[in-house]
PDB file of C-alpha atoms in Angstrom:
ATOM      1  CA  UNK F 104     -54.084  31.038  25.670  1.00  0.00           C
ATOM      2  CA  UNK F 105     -55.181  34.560  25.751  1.00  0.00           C
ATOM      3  CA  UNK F 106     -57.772  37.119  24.620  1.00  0.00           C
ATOM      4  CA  UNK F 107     -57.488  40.551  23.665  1.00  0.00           C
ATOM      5  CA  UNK F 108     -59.992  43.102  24.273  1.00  0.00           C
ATOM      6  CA  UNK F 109     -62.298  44.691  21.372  1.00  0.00           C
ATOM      7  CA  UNK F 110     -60.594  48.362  20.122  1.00  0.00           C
ATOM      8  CA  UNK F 111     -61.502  50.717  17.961  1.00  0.00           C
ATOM      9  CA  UNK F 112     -59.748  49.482  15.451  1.00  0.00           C
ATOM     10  CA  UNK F 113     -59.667  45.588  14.777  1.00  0.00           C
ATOM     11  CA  UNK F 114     -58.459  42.960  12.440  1.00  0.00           C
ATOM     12  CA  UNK F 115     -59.234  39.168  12.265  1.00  0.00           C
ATOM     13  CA  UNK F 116     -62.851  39.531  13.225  1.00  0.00           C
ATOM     14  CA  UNK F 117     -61.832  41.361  16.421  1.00  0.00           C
ATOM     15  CA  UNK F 118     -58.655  39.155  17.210  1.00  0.00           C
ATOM     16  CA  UNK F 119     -55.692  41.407  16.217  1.00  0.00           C
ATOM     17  CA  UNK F 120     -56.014  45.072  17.575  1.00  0.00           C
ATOM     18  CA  UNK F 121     -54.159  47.909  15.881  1.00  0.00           C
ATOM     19  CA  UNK F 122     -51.442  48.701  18.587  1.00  0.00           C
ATOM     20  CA  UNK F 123     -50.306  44.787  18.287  1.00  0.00           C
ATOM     21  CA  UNK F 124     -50.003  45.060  14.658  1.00  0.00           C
ATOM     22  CA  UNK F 125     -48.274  48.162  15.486  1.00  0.00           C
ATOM     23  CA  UNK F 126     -46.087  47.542  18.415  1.00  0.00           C
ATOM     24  CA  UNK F 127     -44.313  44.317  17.697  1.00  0.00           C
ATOM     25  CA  UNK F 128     -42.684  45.267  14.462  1.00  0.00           C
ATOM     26  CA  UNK F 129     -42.016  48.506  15.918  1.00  0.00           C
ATOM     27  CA  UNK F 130     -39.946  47.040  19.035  1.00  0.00           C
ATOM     28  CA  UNK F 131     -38.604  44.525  17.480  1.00  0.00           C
ATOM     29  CA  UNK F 132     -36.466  47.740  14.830  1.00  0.00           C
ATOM     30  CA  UNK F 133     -35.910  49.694  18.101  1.00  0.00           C
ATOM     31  CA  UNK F 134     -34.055  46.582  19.957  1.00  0.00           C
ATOM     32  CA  UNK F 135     -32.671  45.503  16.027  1.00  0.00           C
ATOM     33  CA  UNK F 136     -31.508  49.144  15.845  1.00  0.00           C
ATOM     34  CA  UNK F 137     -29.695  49.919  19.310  1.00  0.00           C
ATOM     35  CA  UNK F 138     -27.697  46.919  18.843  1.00  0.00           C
ATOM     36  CA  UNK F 139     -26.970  47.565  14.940  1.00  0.00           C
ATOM     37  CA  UNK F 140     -25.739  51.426  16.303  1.00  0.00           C
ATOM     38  CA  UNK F 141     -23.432  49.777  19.255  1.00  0.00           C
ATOM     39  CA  UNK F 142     -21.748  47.855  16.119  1.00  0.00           C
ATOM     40  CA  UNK F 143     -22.406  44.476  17.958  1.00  0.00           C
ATOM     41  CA  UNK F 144     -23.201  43.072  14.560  1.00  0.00           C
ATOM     42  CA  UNK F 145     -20.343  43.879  12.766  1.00  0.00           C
ATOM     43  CA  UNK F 146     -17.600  43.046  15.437  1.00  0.00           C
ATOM     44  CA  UNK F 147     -19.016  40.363  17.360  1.00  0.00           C
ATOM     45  CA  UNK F 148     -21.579  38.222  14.710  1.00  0.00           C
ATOM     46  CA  UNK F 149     -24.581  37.197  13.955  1.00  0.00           C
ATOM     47  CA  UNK F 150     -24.929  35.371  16.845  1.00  0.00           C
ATOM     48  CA  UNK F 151     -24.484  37.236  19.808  1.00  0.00           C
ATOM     49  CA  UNK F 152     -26.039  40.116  17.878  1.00  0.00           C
ATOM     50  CA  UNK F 153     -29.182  38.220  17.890  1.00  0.00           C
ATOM     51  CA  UNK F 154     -28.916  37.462  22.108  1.00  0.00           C
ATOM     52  CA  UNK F 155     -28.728  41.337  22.332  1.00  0.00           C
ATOM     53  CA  UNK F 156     -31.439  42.024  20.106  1.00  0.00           C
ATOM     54  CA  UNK F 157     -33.438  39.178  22.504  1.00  0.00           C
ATOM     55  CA  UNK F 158     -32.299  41.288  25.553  1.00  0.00           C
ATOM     56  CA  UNK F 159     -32.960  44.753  24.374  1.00  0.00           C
ATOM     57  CA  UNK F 160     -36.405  43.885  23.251  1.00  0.00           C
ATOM     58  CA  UNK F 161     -37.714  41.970  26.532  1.00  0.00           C
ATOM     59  CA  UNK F 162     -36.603  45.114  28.401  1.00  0.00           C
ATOM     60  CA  UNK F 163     -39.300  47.093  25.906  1.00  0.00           C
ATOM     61  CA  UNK F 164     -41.478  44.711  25.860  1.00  0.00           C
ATOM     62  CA  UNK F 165     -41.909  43.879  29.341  1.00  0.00           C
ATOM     63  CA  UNK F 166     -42.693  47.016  30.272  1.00  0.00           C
ATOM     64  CA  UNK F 167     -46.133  46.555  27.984  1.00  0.00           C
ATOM     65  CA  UNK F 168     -46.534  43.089  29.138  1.00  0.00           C
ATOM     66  CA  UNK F 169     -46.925  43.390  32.725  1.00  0.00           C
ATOM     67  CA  UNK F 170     -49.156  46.814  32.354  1.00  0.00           C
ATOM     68  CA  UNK F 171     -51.879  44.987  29.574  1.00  0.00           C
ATOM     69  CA  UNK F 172     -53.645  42.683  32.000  1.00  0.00           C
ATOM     70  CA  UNK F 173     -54.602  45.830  34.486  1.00  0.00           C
ATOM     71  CA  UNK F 174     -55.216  47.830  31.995  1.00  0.00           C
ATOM     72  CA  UNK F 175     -57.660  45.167  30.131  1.00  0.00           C
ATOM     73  CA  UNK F 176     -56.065  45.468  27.154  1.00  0.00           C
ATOM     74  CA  UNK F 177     -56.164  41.720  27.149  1.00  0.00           C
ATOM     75  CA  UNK F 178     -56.468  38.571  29.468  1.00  0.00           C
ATOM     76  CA  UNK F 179     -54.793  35.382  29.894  1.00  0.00           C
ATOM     77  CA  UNK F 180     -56.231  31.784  30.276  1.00  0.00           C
ATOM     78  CA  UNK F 181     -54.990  31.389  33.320  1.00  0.00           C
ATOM     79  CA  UNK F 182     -55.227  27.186  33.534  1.00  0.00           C
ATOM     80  CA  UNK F 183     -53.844  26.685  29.831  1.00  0.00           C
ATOM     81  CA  UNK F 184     -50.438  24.540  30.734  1.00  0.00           C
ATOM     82  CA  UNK F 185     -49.067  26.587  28.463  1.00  0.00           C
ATOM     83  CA  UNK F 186     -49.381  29.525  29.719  1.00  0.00           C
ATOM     84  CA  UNK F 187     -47.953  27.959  33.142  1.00  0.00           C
ATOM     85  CA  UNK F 188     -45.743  29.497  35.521  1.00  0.00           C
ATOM     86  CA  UNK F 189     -47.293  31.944  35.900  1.00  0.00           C
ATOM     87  CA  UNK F 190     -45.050  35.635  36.869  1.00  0.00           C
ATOM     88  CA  UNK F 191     -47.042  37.819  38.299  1.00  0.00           C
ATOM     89  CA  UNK F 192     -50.279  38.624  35.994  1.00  0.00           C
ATOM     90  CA  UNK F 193     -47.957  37.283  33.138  1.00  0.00           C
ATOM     91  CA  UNK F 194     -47.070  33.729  32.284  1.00  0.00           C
ATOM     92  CA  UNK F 195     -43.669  32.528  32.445  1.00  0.00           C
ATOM     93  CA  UNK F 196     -43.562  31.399  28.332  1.00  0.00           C
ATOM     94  CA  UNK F 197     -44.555  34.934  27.393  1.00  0.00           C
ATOM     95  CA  UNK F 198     -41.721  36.671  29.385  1.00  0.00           C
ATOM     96  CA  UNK F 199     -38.978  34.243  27.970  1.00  0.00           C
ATOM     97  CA  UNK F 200     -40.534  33.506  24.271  1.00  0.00           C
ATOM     98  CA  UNK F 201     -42.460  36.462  22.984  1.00  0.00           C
ATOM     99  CA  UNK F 202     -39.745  39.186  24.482  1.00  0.00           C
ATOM    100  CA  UNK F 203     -36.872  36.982  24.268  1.00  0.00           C
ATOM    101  CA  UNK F 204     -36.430  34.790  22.151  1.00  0.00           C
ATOM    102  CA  UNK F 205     -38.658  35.226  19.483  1.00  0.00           C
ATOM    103  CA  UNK F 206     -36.751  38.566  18.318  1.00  0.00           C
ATOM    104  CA  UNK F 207     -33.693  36.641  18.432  1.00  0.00           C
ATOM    105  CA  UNK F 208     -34.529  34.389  16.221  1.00  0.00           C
ATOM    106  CA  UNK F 209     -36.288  36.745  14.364  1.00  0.00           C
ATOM    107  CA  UNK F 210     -33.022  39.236  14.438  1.00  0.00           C
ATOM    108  CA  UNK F 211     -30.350  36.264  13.698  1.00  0.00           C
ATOM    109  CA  UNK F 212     -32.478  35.345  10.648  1.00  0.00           C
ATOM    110  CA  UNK F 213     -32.863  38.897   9.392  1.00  0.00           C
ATOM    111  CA  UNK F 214     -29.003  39.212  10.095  1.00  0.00           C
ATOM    112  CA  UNK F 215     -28.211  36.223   8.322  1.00  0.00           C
ATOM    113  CA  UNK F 216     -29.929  36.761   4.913  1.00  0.00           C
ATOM    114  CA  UNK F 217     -29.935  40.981   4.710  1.00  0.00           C
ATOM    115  CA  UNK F 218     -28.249  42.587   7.238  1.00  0.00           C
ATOM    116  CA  UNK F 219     -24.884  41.182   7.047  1.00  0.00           C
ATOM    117  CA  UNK F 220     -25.026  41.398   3.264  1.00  0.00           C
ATOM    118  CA  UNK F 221     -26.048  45.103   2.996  1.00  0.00           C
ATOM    119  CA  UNK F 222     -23.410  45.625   6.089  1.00  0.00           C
ATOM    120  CA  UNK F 223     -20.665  44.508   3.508  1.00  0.00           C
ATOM    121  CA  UNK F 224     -22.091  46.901   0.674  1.00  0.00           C
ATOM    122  CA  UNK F 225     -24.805  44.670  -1.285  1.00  0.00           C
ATOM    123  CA  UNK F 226     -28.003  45.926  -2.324  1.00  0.00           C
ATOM    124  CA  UNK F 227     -30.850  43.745  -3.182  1.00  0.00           C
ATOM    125  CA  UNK F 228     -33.623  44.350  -6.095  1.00  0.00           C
ATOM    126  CA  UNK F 229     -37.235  44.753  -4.795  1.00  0.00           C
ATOM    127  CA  UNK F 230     -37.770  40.856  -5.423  1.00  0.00           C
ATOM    128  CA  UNK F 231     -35.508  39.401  -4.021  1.00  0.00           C
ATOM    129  CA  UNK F 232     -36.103  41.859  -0.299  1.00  0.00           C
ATOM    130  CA  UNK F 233     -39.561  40.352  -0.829  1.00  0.00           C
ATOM    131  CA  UNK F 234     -37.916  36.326  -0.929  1.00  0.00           C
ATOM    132  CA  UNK F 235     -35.608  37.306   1.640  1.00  0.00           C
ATOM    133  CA  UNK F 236     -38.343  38.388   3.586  1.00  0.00           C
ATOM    134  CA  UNK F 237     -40.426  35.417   3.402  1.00  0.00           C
ATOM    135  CA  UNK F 238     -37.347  33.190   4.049  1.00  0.00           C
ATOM    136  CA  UNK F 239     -36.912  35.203   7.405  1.00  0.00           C
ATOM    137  CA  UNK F 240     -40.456  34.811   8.442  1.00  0.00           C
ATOM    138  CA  UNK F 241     -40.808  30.941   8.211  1.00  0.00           C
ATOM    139  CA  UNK F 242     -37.220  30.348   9.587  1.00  0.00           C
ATOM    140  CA  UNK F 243     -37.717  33.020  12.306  1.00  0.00           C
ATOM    141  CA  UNK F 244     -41.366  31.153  12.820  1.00  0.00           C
ATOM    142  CA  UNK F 245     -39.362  28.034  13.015  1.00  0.00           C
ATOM    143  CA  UNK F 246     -36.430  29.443  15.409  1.00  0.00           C
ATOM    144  CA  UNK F 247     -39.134  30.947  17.686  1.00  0.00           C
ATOM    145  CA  UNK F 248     -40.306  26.933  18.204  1.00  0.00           C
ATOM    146  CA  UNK F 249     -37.025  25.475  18.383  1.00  0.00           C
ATOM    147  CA  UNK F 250     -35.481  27.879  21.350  1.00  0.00           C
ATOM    148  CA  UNK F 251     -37.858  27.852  24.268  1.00  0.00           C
ATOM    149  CA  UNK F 252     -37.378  23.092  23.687  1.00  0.00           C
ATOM    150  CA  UNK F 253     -35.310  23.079  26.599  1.00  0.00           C
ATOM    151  CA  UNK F 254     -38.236  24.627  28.858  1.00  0.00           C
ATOM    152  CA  UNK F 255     -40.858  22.608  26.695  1.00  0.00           C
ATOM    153  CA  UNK F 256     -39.297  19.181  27.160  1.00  0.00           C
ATOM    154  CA  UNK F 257     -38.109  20.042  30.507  1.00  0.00           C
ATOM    155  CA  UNK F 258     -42.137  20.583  31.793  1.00  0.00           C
ATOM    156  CA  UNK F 259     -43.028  17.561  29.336  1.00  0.00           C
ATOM    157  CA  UNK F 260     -40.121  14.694  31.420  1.00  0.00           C
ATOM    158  CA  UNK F 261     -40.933  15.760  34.483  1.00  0.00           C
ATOM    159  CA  UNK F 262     -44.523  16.613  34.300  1.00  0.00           C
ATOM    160  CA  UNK F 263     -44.523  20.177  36.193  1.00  0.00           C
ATOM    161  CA  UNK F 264     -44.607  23.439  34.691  1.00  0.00           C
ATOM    162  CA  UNK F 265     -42.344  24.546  37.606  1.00  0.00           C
ATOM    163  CA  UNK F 266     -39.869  22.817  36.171  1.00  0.00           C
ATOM    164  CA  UNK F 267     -40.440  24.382  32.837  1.00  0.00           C
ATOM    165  CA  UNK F 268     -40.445  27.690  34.189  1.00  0.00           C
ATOM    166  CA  UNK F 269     -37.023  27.139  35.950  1.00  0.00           C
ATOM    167  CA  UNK F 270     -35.125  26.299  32.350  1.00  0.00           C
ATOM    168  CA  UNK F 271     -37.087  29.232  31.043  1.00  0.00           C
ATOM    169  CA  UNK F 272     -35.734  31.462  33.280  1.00  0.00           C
ATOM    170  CA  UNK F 273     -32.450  30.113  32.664  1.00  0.00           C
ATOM    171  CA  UNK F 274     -32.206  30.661  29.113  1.00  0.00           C
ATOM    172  CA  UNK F 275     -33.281  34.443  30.003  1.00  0.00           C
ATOM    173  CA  UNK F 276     -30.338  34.389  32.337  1.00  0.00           C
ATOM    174  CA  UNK F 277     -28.156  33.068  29.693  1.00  0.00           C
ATOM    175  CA  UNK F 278     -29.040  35.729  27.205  1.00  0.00           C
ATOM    176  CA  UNK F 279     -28.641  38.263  29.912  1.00  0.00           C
ATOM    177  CA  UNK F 280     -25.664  37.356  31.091  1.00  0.00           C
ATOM    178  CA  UNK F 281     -23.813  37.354  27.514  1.00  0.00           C
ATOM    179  CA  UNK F 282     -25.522  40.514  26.379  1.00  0.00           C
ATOM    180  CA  UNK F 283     -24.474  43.035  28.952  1.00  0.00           C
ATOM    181  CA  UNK F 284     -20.915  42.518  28.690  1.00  0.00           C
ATOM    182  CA  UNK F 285     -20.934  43.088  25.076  1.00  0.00           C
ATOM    183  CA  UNK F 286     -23.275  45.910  24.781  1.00  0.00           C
ATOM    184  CA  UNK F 287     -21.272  47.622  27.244  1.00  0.00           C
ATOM    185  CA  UNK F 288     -17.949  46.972  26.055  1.00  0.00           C
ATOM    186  CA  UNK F 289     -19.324  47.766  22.465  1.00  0.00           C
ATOM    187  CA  UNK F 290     -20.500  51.488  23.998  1.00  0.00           C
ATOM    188  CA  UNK F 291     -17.327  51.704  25.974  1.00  0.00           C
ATOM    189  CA  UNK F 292     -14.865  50.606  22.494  1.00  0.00           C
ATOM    190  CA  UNK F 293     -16.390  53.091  20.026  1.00  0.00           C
ATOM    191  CA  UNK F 294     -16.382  55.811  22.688  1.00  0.00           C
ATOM    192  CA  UNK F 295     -12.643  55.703  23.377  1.00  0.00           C
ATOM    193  CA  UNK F 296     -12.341  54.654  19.199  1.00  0.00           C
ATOM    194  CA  UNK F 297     -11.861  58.326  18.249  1.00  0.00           C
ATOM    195  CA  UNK F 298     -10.852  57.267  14.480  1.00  0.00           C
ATOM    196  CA  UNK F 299     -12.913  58.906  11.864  1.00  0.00           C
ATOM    197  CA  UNK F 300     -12.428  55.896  10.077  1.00  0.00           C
ATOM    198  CA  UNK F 301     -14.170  53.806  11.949  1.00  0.00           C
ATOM    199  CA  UNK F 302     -17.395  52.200   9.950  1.00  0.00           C
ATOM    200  CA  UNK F 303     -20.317  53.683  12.308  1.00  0.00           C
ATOM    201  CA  UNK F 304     -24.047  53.464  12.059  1.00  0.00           C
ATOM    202  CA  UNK F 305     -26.546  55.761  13.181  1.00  0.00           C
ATOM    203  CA  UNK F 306     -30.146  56.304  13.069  1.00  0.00           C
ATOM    204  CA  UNK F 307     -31.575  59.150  15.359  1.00  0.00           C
ATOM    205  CA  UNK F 308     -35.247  58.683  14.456  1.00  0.00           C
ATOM    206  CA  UNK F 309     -35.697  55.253  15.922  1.00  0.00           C
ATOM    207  CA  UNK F 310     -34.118  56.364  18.953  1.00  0.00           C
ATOM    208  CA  UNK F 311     -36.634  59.128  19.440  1.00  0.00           C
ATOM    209  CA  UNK F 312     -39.504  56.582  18.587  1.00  0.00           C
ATOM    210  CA  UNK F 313     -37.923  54.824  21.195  1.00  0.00           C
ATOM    211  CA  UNK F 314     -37.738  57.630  23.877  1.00  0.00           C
ATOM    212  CA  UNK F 315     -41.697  58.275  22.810  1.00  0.00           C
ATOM    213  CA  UNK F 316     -42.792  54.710  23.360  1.00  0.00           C
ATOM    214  CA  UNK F 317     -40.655  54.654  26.719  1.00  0.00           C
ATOM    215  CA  UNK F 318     -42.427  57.946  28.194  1.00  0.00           C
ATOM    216  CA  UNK F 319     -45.289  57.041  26.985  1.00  0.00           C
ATOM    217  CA  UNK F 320     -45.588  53.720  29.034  1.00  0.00           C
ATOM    218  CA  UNK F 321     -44.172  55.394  31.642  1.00  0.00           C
ATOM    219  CA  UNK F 322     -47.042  57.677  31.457  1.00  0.00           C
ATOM    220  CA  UNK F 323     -49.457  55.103  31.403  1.00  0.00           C
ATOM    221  CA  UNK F 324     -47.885  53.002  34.537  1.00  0.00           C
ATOM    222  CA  UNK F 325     -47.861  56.215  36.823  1.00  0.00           C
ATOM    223  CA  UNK F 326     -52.055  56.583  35.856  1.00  0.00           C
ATOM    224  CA  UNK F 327     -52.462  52.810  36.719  1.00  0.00           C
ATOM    225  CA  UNK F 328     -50.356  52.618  40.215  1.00  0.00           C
ATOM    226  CA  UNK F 329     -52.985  53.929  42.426  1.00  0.00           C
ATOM    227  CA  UNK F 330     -54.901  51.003  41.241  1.00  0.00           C
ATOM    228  CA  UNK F 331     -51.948  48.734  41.429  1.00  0.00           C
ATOM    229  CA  UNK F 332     -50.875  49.845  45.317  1.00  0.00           C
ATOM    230  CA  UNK F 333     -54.712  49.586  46.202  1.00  0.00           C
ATOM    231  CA  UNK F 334     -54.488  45.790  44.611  1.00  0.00           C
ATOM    232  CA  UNK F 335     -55.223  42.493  47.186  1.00  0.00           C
ATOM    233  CA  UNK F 336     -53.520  39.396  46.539  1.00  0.00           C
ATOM    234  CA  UNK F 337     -52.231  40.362  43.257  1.00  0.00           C
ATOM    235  CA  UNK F 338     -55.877  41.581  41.852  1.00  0.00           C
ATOM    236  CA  UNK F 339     -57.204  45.358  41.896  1.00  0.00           C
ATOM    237  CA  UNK F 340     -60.474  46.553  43.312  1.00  0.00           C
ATOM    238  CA  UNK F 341     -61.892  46.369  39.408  1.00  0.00           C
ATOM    239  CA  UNK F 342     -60.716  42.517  39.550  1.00  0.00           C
ATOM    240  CA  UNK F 343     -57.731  43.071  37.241  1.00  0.00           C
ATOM    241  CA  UNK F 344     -54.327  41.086  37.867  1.00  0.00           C
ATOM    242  CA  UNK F 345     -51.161  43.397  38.280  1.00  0.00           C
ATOM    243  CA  UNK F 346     -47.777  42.785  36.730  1.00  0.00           C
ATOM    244  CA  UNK F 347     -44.539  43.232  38.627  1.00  0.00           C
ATOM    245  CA  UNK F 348     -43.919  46.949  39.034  1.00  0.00           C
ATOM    246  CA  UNK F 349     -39.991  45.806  40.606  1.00  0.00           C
ATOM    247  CA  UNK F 350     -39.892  44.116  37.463  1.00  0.00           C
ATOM    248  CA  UNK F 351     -40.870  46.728  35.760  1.00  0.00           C
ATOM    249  CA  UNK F 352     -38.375  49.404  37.087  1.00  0.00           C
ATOM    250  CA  UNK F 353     -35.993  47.258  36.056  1.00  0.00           C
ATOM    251  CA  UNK F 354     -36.815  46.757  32.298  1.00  0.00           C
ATOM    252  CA  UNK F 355     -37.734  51.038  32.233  1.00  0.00           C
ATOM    253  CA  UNK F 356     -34.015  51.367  33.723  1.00  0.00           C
ATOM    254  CA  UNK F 357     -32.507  48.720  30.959  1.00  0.00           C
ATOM    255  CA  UNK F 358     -34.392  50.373  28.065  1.00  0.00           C
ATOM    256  CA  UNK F 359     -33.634  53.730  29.177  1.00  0.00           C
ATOM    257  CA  UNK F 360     -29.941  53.274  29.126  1.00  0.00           C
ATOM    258  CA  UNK F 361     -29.718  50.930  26.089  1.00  0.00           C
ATOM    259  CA  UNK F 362     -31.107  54.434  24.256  1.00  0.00           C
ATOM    260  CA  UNK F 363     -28.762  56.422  25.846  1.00  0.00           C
ATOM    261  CA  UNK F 364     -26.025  54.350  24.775  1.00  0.00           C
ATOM    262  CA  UNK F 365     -27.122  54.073  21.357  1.00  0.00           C
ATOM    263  CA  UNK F 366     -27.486  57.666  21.414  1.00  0.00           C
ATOM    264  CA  UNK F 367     -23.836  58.543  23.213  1.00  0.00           C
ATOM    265  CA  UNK F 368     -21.815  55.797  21.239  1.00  0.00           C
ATOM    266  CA  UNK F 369     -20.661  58.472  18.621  1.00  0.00           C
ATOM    267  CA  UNK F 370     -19.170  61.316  20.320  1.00  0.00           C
ATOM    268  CA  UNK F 371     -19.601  64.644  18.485  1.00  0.00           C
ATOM    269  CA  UNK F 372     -15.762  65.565  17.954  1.00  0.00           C
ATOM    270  CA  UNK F 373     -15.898  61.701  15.998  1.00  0.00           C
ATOM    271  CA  UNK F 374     -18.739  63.017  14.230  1.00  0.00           C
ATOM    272  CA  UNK F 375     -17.637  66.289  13.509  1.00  0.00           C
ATOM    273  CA  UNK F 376     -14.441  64.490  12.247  1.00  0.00           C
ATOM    274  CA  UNK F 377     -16.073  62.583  10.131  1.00  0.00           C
ATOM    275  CA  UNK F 378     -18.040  65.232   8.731  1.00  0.00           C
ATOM    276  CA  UNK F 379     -14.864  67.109   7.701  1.00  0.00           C
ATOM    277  CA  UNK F 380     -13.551  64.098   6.370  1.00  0.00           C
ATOM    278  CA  UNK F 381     -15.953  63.776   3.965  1.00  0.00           C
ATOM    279  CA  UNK F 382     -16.202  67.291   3.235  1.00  0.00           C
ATOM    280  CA  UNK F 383     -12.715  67.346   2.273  1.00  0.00           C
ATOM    281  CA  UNK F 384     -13.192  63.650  -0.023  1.00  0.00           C
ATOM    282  CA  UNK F 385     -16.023  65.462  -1.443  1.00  0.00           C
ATOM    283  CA  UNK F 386     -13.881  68.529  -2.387  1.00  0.00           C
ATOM    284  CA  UNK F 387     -10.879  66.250  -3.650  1.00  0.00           C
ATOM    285  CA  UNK F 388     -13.126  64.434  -6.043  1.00  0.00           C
ATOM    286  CA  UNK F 389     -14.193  67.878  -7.370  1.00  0.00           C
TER     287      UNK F 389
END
C-alpha cells in the first residue's frame, strides 16, 4: 500500500521510522485529551466521546498526511484498490480510517475499560493497566476493521472504488456532523458553569505539545508551498504529488481552535475558585 522513506533512525529493517512510532501515539493523547478537558466523556458517553476523539485527531493528522508525500517522507502505491479514491496525493481509506476512525475505536475502547473507571475514582494495579491494555489493542485492532465495512462492502457490491469513496466520505461527514455540536456546546456549558463544584479536568502540557506539533507543521507547509504553487497537474518540479493545501487550512483552523477551547474551557475566576475552595477544605481538615 505504501512505503516510507529510510531515516536516520529506523525500526523493522527500515519499515517503521521514528517520527511514526512517535507521532501516532502522540496525536492520538492530544485528540483523547481535548475532548477528556471539554468533559465530553463524562456528560455525553463513551460513545460520542469516541466520534470526537475521531474528529479531533483527523484534523491533526491531516495536516501530516497531505504534507508526507511532497516532502518524501513516504509514497503511496498508487494502483493498490485499496488505496483507491484517491484525494489529492492521499488515498481516500487513509483520510477516513487512519485519522478517523481508527482513534475512535481506539478512544471508545480505551474509554470503555480505563477511562470511565478511573473517571469514577478506580485505580488499577500495574497488571491489570498492562491486561487492560492489551484488551484495548486487539479490540481497538478489531474496531478499526469493523468501521470503515460500509465503504469496504460498498466498493466490493458494486465493483468501483468511487463508490467506496462516497460511503467513506459519508461516515467522515457523520462523525463531523455529531462532533461539532457537542464540542461546542461542551466549551460553551462549562464556560457559563461558574460552579466550583463542577468535576473539571485539565492538563496544560498536552496542550502545549499540541500548540508545538501545530506550529511546527505549519512551519514545515510554509517551506514546502513554493514547491507546491510551482506544482503541474498535481506533481512538483522534483516529481512529488501535493496534498490539498484548502484542505489543509481547514484541518490547521479545526486543530487550532479545538486547543483553544480546551485551553479556555476553565475560566480563571472558576479556577481561582476552586483553588480557594480547596485551600479552605485543606485548612478545615487541619
Amino acid at each position: 500500500m505504501f512505503a516510507h522513506n529510510v531515516f536516520t533512525v529506523d525500526f523493522l529493517w527500515g519499515r517503521l521510522p521514528l517520527y511514526i512510532v512517535a507521532i501516532y501515539p502522540m496525536m492520538a493523547t492530544v485528540a483523547y485529551e481535548i475532548v477528556r478537558i471539554l468533559g465530553v466523556f463524562r456528560r455525553r458517553g463513551v460513545l460520542v466521546g469516541a466520534v470526537c476523539v475521531g474528529f479531533v485527531h483527523h484534523a491533526f493528522y491531516e495536516i501530516f498526511d497531505h504534507l508526507g508525500p511532497q516532502l518524501r517522507w513516504w509514497e503511496w502505491t498508487l494502483d493498490h484498490p485499496m488505496n483507491q479514491p484517491f484525494f489529492d496525493s492521499v488515498p481516500l481509506p487513509s483520510v477516513v480510517v487512519f485519522a478517523a476512525l481508527w482513534p475512535m475505536s481506539l478512544a471508545f475502547c480505551v474509554q470503555l475499560f480505563v477511562g470511565r473507571h478511573v473517571q469514577d475514582g478506580k485505580t488499577f494495579t500495574g497488571w491489570q493497566i498492562v491486561g487492560r491494555t492489551i484488551v484495548v489493542g486487539v479490540l481497538a485492532s478489531i474496531g478499526t476493521a469493523v468501521l470503515p465495512l460500509p465503504a469496504t462492502l460498498a466498493a466490493s457490491i458494486s465493483g468501483s472504488t468511487t463508490v467506496g469513496g462516497f460511503v467513506y466520505a459519508a461516515e467522515l461527514v457523520v462523525l463531523t456532523v455529531v462532533a461539532i455540536p457537542v464540542l461546542f456546546g461542551q466549551w460553551s456549558s462549562l464556560r457559563k458553569d461558574g460552579d466550583p463544584a463542577t468535576v473539571r479536568y485539565s492538563n496544560p502540557l498536552i496542550l502545549r505539545y499540541a500548540a508545538v506539533y501545530l506550529a511546527v507543521m505549519t512551519v514545515l507547509w510554509l517551506t514546502a508551498l513554493p514547491a507546491y504553487f510551482g506544482a503541474v497537474d498535481g506533481v512538483t518540479a522534483d516529481g512529488d504529488p501535493v496534498g490539498s493545501l484548502a484542505y489543509t487550512v481547514i484541518c490547521v483552523v479545526v486543530a487550532g481552535l479545538s486547543i483553544a477551547a480546551a485551553a479556555t474551557v476553565n475560566p480563571a475566576d472558576v479556577r481561582e475558585q476552586e483553588a480557594a475552595v480547596g485551600s479552605g477544605a485543606s485548612a478545615a481538615r487541619e
